[in-house]
mmCIF file of N, CA and C in Angstrom:
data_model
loop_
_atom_site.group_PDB
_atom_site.id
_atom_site.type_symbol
_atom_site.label_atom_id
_atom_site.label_comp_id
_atom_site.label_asym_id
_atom_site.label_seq_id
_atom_site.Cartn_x
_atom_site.Cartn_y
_atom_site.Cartn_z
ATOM 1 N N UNK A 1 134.765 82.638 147.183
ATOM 2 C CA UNK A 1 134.183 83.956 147.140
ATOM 3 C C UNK A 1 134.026 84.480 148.569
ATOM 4 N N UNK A 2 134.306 85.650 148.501
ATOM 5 C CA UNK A 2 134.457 86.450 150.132
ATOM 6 C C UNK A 2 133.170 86.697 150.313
ATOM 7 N N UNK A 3 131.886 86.515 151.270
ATOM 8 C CA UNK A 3 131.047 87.079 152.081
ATOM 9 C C UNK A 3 131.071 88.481 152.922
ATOM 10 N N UNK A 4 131.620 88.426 153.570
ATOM 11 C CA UNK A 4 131.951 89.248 154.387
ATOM 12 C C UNK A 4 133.530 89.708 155.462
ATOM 13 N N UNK A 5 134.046 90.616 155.760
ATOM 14 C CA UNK A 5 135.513 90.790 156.253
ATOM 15 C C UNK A 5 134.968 91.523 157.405
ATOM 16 N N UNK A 6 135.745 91.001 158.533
ATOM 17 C CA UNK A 6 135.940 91.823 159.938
ATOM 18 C C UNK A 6 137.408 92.323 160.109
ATOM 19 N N UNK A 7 137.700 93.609 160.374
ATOM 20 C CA UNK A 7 138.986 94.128 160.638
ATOM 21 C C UNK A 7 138.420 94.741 162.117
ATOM 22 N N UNK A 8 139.513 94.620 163.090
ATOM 23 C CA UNK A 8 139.848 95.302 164.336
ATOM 24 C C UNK A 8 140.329 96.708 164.497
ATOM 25 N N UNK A 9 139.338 97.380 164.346
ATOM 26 C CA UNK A 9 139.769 98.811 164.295
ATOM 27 C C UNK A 9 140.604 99.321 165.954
ATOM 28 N N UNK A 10 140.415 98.639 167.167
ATOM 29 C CA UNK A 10 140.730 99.305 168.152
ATOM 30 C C UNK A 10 139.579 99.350 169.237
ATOM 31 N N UNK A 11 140.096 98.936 170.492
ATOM 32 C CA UNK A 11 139.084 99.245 171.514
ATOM 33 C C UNK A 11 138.120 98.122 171.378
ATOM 34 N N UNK A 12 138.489 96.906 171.017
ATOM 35 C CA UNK A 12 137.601 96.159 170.829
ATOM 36 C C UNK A 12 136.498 96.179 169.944
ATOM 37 N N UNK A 13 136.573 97.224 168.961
ATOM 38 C CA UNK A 13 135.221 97.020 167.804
ATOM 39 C C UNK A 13 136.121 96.720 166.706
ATOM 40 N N UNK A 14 134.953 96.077 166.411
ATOM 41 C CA UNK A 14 135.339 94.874 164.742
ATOM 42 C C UNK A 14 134.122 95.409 163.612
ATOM 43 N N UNK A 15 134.929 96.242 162.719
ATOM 44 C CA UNK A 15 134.045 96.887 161.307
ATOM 45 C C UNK A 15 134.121 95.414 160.462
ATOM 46 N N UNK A 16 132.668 95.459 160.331
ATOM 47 C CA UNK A 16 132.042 94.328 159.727
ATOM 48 C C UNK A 16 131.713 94.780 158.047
ATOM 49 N N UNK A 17 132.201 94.247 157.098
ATOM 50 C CA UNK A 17 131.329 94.660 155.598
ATOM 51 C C UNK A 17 131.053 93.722 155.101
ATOM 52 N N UNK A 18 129.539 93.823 154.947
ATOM 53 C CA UNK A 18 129.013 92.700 153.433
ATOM 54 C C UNK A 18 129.524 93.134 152.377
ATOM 55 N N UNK A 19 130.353 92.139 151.280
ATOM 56 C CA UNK A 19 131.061 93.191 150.204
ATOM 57 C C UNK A 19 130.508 92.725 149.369
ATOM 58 N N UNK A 20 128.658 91.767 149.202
ATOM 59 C CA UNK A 20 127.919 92.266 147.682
ATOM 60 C C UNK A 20 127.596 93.171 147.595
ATOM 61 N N UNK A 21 127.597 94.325 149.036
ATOM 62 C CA UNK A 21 127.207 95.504 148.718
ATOM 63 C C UNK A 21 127.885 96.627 149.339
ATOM 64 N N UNK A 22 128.732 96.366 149.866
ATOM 65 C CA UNK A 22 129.517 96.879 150.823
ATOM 66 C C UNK A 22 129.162 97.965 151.765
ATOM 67 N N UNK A 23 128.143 96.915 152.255
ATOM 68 C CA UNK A 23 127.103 97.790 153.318
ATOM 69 C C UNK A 23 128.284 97.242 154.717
ATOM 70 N N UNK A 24 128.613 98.559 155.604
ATOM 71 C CA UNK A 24 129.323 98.159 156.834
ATOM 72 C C UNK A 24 128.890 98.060 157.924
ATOM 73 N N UNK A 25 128.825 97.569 159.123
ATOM 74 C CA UNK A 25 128.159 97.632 160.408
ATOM 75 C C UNK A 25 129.762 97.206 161.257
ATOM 76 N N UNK A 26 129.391 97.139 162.492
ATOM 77 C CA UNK A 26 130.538 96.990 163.509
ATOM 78 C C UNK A 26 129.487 95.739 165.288
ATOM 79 N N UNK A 27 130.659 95.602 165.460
ATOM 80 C CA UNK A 27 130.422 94.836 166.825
ATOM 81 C C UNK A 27 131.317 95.614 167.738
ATOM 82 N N UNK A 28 130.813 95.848 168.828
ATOM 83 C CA UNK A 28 131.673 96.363 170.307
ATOM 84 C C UNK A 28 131.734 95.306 170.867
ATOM 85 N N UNK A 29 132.745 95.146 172.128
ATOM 86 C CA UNK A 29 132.959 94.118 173.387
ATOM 87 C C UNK A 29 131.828 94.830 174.363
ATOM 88 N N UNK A 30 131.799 94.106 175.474
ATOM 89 C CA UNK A 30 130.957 94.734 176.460
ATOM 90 C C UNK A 30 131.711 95.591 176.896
ATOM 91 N N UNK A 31 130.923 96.733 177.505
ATOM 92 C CA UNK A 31 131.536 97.765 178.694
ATOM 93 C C UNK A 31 132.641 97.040 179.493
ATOM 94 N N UNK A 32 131.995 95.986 180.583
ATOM 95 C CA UNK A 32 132.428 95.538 181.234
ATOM 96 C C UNK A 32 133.837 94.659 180.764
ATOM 97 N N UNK A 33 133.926 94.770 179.856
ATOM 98 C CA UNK A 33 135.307 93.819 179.190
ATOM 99 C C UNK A 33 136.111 94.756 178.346
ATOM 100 N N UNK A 34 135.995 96.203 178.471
ATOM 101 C CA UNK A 34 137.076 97.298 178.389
ATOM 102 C C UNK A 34 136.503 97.806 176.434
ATOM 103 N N UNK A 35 135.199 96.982 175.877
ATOM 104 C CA UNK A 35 134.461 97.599 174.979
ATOM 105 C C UNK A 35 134.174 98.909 175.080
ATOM 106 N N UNK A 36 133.573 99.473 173.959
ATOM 107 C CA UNK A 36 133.064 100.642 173.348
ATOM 108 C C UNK A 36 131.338 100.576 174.111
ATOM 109 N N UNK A 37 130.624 99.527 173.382
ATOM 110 C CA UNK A 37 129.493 98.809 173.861
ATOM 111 C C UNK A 37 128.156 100.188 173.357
ATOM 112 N N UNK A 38 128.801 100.870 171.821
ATOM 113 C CA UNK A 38 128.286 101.486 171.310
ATOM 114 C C UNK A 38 127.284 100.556 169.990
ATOM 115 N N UNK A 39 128.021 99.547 169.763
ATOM 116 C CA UNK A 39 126.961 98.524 168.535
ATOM 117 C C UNK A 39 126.693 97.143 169.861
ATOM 118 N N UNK A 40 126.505 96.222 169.066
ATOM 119 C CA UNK A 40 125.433 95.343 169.523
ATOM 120 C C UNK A 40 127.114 93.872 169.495
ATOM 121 N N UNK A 41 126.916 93.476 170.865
ATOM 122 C CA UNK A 41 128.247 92.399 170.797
ATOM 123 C C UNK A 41 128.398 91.144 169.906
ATOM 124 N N UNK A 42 128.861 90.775 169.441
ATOM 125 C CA UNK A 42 129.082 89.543 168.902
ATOM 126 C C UNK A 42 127.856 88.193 169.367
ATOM 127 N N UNK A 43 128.099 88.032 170.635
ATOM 128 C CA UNK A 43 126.877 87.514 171.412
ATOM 129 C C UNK A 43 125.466 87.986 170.800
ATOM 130 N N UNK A 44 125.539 89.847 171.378
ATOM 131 C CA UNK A 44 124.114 90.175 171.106
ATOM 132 C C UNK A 44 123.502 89.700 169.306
ATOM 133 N N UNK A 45 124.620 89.748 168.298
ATOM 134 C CA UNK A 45 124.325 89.628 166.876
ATOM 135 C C UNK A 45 123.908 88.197 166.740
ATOM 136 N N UNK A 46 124.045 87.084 167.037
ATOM 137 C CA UNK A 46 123.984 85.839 167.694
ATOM 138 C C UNK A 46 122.380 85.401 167.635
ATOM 139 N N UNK A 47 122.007 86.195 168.574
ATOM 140 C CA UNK A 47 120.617 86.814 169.166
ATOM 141 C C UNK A 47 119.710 87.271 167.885
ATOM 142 N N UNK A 48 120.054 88.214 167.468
ATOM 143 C CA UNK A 48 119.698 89.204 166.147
ATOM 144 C C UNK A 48 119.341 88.377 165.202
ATOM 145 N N UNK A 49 120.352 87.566 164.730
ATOM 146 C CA UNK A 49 120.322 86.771 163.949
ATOM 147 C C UNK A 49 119.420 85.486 164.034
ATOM 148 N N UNK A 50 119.231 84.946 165.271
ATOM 149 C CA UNK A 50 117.860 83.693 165.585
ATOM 150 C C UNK A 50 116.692 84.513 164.987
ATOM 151 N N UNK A 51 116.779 85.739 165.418
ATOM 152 C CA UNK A 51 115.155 86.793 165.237
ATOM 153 C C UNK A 51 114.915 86.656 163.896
ATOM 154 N N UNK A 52 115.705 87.011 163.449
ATOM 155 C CA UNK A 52 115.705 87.473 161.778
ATOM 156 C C UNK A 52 115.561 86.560 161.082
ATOM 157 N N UNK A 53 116.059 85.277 161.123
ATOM 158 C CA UNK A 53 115.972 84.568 160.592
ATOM 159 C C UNK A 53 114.246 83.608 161.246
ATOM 160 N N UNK A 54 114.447 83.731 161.711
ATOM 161 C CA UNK A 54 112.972 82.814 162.444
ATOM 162 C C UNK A 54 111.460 83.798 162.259
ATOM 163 N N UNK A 55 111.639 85.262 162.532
ATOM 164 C CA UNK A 55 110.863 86.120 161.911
ATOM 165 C C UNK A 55 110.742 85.846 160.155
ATOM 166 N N UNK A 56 111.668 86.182 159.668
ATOM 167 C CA UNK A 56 111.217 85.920 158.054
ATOM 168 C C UNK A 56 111.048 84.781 157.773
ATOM 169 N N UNK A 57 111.364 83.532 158.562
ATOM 170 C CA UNK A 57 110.632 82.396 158.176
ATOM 171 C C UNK A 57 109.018 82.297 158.063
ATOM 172 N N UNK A 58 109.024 82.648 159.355
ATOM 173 C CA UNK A 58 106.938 82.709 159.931
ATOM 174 C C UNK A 58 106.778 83.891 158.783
ATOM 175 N N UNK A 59 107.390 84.722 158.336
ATOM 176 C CA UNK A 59 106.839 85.661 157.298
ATOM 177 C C UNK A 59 106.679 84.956 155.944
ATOM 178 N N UNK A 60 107.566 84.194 155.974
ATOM 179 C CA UNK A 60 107.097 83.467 154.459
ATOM 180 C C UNK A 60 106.306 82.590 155.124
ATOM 181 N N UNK A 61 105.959 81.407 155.314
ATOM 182 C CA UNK A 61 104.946 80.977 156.045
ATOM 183 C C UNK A 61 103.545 81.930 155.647
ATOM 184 N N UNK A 62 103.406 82.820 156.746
ATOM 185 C CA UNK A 62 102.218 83.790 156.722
ATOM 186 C C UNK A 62 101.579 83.380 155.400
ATOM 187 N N UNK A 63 102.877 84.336 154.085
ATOM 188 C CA UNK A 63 102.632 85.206 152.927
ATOM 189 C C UNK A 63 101.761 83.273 152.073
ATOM 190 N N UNK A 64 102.611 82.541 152.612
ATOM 191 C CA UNK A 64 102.200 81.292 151.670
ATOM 192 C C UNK A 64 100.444 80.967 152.119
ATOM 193 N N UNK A 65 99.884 81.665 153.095
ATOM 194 C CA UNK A 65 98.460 81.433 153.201
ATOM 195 C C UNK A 65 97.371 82.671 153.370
ATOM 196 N N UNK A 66 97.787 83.983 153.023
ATOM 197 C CA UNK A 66 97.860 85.177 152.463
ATOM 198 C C UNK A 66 97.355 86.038 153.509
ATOM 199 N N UNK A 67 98.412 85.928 154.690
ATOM 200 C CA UNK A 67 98.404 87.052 155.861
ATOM 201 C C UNK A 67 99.294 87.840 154.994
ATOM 202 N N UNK A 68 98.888 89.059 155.576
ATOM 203 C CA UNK A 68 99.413 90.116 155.782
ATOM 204 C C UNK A 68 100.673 90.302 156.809
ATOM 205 N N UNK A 69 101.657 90.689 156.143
ATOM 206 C CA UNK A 69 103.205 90.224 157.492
ATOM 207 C C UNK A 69 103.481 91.812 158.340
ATOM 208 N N UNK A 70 103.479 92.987 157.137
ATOM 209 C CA UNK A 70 103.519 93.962 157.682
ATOM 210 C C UNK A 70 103.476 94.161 159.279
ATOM 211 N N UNK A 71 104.464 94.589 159.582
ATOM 212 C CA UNK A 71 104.592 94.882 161.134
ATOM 213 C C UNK A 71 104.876 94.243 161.827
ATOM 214 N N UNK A 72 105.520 92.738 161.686
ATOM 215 C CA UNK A 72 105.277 91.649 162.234
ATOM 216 C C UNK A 72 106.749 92.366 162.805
ATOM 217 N N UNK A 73 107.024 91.637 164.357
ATOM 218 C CA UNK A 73 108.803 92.023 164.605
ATOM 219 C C UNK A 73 108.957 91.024 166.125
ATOM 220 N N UNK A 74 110.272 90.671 166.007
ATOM 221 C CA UNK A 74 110.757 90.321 167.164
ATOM 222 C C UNK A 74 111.880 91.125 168.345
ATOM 223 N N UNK A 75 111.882 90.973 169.256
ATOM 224 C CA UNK A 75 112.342 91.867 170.137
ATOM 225 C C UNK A 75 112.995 90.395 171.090
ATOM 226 N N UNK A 76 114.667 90.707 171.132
ATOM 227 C CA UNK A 76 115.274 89.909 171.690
ATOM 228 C C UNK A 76 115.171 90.272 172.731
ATOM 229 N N UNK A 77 115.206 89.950 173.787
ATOM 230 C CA UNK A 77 114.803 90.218 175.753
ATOM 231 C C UNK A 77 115.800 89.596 176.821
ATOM 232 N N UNK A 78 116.408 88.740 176.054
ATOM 233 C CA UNK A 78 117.414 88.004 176.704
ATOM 234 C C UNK A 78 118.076 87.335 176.557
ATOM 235 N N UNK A 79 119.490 87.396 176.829
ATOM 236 C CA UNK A 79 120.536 85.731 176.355
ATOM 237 C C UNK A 79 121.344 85.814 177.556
ATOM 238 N N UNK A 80 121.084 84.597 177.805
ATOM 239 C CA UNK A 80 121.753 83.686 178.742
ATOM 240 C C UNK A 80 123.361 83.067 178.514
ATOM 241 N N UNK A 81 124.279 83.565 179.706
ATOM 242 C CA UNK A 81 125.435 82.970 179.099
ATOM 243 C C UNK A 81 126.132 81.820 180.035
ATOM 244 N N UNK A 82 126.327 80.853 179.591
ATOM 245 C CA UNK A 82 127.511 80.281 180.591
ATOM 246 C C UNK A 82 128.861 80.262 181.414
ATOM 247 N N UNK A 83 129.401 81.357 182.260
ATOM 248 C CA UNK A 83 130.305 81.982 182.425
ATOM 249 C C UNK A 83 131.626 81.208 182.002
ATOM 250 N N UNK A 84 131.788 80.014 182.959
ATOM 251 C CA UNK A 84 132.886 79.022 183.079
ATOM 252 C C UNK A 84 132.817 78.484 181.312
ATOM 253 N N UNK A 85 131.306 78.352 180.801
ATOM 254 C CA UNK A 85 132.195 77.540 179.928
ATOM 255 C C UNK A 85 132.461 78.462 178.313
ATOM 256 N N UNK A 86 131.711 79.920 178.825
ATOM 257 C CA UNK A 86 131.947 80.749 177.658
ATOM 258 C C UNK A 86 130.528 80.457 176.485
ATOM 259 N N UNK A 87 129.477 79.703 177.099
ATOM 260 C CA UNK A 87 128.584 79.558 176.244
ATOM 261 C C UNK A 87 126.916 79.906 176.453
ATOM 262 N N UNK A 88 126.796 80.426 175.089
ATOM 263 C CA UNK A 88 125.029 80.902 175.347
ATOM 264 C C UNK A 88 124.178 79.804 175.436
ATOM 265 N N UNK A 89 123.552 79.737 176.295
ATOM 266 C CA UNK A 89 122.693 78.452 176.977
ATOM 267 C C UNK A 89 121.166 78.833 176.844
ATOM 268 N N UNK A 90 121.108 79.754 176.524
ATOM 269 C CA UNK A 90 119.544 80.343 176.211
ATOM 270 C C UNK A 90 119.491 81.460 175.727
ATOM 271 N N UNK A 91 117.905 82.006 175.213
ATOM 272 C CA UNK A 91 117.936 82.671 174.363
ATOM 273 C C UNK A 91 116.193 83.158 174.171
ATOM 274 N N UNK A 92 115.798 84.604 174.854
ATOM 275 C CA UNK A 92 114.204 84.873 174.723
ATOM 276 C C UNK A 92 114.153 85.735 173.510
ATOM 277 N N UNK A 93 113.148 85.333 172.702
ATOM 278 C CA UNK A 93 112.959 86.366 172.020
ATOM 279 C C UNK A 93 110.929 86.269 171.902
ATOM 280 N N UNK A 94 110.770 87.429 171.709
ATOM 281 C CA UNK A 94 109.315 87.865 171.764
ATOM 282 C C UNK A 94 108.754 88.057 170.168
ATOM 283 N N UNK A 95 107.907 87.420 169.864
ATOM 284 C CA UNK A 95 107.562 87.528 168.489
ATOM 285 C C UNK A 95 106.242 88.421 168.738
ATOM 286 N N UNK A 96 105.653 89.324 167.710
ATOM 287 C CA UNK A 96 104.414 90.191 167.384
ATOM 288 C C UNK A 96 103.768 89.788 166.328
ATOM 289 N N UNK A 97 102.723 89.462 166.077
ATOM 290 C CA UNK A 97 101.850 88.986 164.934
ATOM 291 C C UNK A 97 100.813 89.364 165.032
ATOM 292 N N UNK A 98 100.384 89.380 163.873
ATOM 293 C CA UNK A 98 98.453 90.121 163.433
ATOM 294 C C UNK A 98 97.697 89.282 164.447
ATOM 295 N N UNK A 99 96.653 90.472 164.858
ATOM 296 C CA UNK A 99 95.283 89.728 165.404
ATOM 297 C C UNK A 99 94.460 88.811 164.842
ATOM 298 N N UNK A 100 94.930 89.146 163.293
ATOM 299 C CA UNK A 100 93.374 88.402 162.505
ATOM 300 C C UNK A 100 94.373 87.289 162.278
ATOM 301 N N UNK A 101 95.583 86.715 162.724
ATOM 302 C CA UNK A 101 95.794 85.603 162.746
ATOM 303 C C UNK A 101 94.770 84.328 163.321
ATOM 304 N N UNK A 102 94.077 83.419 162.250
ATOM 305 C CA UNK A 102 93.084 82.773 162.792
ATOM 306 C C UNK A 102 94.195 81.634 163.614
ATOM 307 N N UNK A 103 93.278 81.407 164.340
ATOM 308 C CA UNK A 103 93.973 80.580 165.541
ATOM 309 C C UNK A 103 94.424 79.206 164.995
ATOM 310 N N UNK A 104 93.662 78.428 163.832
ATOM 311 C CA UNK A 104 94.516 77.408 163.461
ATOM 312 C C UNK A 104 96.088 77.053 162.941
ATOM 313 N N UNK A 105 96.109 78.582 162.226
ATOM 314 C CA UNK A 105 97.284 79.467 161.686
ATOM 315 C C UNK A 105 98.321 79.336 162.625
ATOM 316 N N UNK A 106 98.161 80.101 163.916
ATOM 317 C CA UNK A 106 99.211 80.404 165.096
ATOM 318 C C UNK A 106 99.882 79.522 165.392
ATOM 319 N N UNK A 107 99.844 78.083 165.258
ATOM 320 C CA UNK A 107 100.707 76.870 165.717
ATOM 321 C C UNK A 107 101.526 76.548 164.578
ATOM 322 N N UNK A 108 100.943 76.963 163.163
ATOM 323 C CA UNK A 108 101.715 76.696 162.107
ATOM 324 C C UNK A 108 102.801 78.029 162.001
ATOM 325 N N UNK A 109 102.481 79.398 162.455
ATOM 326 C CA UNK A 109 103.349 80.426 162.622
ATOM 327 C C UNK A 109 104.615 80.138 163.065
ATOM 328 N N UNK A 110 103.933 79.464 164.876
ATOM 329 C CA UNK A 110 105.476 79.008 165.382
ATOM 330 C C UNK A 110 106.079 78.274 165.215
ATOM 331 N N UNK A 111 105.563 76.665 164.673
ATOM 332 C CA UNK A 111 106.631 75.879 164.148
ATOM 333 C C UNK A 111 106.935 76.339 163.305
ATOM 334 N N UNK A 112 106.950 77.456 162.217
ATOM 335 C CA UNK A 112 107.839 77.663 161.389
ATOM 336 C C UNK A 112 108.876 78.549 161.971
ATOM 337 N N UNK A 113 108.837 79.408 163.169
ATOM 338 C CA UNK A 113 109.748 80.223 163.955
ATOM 339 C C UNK A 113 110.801 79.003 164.639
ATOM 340 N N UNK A 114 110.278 78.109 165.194
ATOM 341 C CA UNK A 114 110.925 76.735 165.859
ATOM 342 C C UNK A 114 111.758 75.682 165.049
ATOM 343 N N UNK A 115 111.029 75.532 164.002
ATOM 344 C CA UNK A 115 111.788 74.093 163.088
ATOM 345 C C UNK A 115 112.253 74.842 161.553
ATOM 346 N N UNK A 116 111.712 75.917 161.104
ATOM 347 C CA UNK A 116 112.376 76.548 160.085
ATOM 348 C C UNK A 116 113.010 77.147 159.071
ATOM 349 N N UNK A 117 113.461 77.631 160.539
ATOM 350 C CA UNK A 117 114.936 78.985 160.344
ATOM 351 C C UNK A 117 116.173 77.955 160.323
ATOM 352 N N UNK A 118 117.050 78.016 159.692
ATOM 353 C CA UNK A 118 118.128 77.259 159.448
ATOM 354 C C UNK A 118 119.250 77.881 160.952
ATOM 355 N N UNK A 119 118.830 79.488 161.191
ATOM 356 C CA UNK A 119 119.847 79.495 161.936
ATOM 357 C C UNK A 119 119.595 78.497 163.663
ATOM 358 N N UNK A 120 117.880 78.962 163.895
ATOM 359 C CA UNK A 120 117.946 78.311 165.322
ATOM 360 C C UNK A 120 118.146 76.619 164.910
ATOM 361 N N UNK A 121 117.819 76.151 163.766
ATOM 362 C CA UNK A 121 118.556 74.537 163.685
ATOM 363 C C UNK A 121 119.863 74.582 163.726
ATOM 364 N N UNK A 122 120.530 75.741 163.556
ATOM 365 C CA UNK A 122 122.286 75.380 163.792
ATOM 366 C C UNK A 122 122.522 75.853 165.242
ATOM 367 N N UNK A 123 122.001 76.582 165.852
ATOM 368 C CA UNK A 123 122.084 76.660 167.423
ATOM 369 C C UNK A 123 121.789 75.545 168.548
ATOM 370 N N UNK A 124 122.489 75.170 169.555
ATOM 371 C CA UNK A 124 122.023 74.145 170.165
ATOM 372 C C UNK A 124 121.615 75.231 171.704
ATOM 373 N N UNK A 125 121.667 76.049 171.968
ATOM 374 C CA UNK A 125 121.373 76.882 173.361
ATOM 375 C C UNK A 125 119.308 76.574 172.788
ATOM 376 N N UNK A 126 119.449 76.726 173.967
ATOM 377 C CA UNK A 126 117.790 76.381 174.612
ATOM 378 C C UNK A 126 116.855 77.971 174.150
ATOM 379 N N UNK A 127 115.792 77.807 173.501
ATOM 380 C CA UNK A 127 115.303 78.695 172.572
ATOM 381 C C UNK A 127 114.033 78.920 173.376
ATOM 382 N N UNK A 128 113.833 80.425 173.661
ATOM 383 C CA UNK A 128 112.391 80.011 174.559
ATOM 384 C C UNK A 128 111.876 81.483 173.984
ATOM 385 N N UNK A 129 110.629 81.213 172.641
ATOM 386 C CA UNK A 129 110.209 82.038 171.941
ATOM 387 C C UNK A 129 108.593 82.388 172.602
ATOM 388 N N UNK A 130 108.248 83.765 172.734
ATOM 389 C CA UNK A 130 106.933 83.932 173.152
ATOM 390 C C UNK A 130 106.540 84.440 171.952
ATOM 391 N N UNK A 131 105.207 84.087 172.241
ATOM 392 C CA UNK A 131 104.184 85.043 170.474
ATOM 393 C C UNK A 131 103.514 85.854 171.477
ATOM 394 N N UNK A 132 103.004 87.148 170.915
ATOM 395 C CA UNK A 132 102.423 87.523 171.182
ATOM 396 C C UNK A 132 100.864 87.990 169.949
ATOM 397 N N UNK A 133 99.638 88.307 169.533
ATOM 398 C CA UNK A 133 99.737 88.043 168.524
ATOM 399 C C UNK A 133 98.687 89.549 168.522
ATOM 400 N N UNK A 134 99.304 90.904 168.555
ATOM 401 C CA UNK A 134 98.734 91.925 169.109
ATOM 402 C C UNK A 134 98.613 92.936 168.334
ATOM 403 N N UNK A 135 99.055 92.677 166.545
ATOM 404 C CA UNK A 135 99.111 93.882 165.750
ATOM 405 C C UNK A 135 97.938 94.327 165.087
#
């Protein structure tokens, strides 16, 4: 069964479709590598994808001890690349969480952002997540 298809439209962007729903999105190359650098790179989705997945983890988490998740979000800040060997070696992302997170809670938040998300267990680049816990 097909997931998803990337075709090369030109100029370095790749139209992406999920076809259970055939919702489309795209990837650009960088500027600097003769991209569009109008969507988010292959790399940057990479990124996107640790968030998302490590965010809705700590969101189920939360919901299983009856926080409130609303508003919760991560904001990627940085990825690190390895030039020579072509590889992402790190990776910041900033997590936001409720105030009335009681503080015993907050360590169980992040190991569920840390141990998991299935995607940062399939990543081996160095993961360096901040909480912030300010909503």
């Amino acid at each position: 069964m097909i997931i998803s298809k990337a075709e090369h439209t030109g100029n370095y962007r790749i139209a992406l479709t999920y076809v259970k729903s055939n919702i489309e999105y795209a990837t650009d190359a960088m500027t600097e590598d003769s991209g569009l650098g109008k969507y988010p790179t292959p790399v940057g989705m990479l990124a996107e994808a640790l968030s998302a997945c490590a965010l809705v983890t700590a969101c189920m988490g939360a919901k299983k001890h009856g926080l409130k998740t609303e508003g919760y979000h991560a904001e990627v800040e940085e990825i690190m690349v390895d030039d020579p060997t072509d590889t992402v070696t790190s990776m910041t992302i900033r997590f936001h969480f409720g105030k009335d997170v009681p503080t015993d809670m907050r360590k169980r938040l992040e190991a569920y952002t840390l141990h998991g998300c299935t995607v940062g267990n399939s990543i081996t680049a160095e993961k360096h997540f901040i909480y912030e816990y300010d909503l």
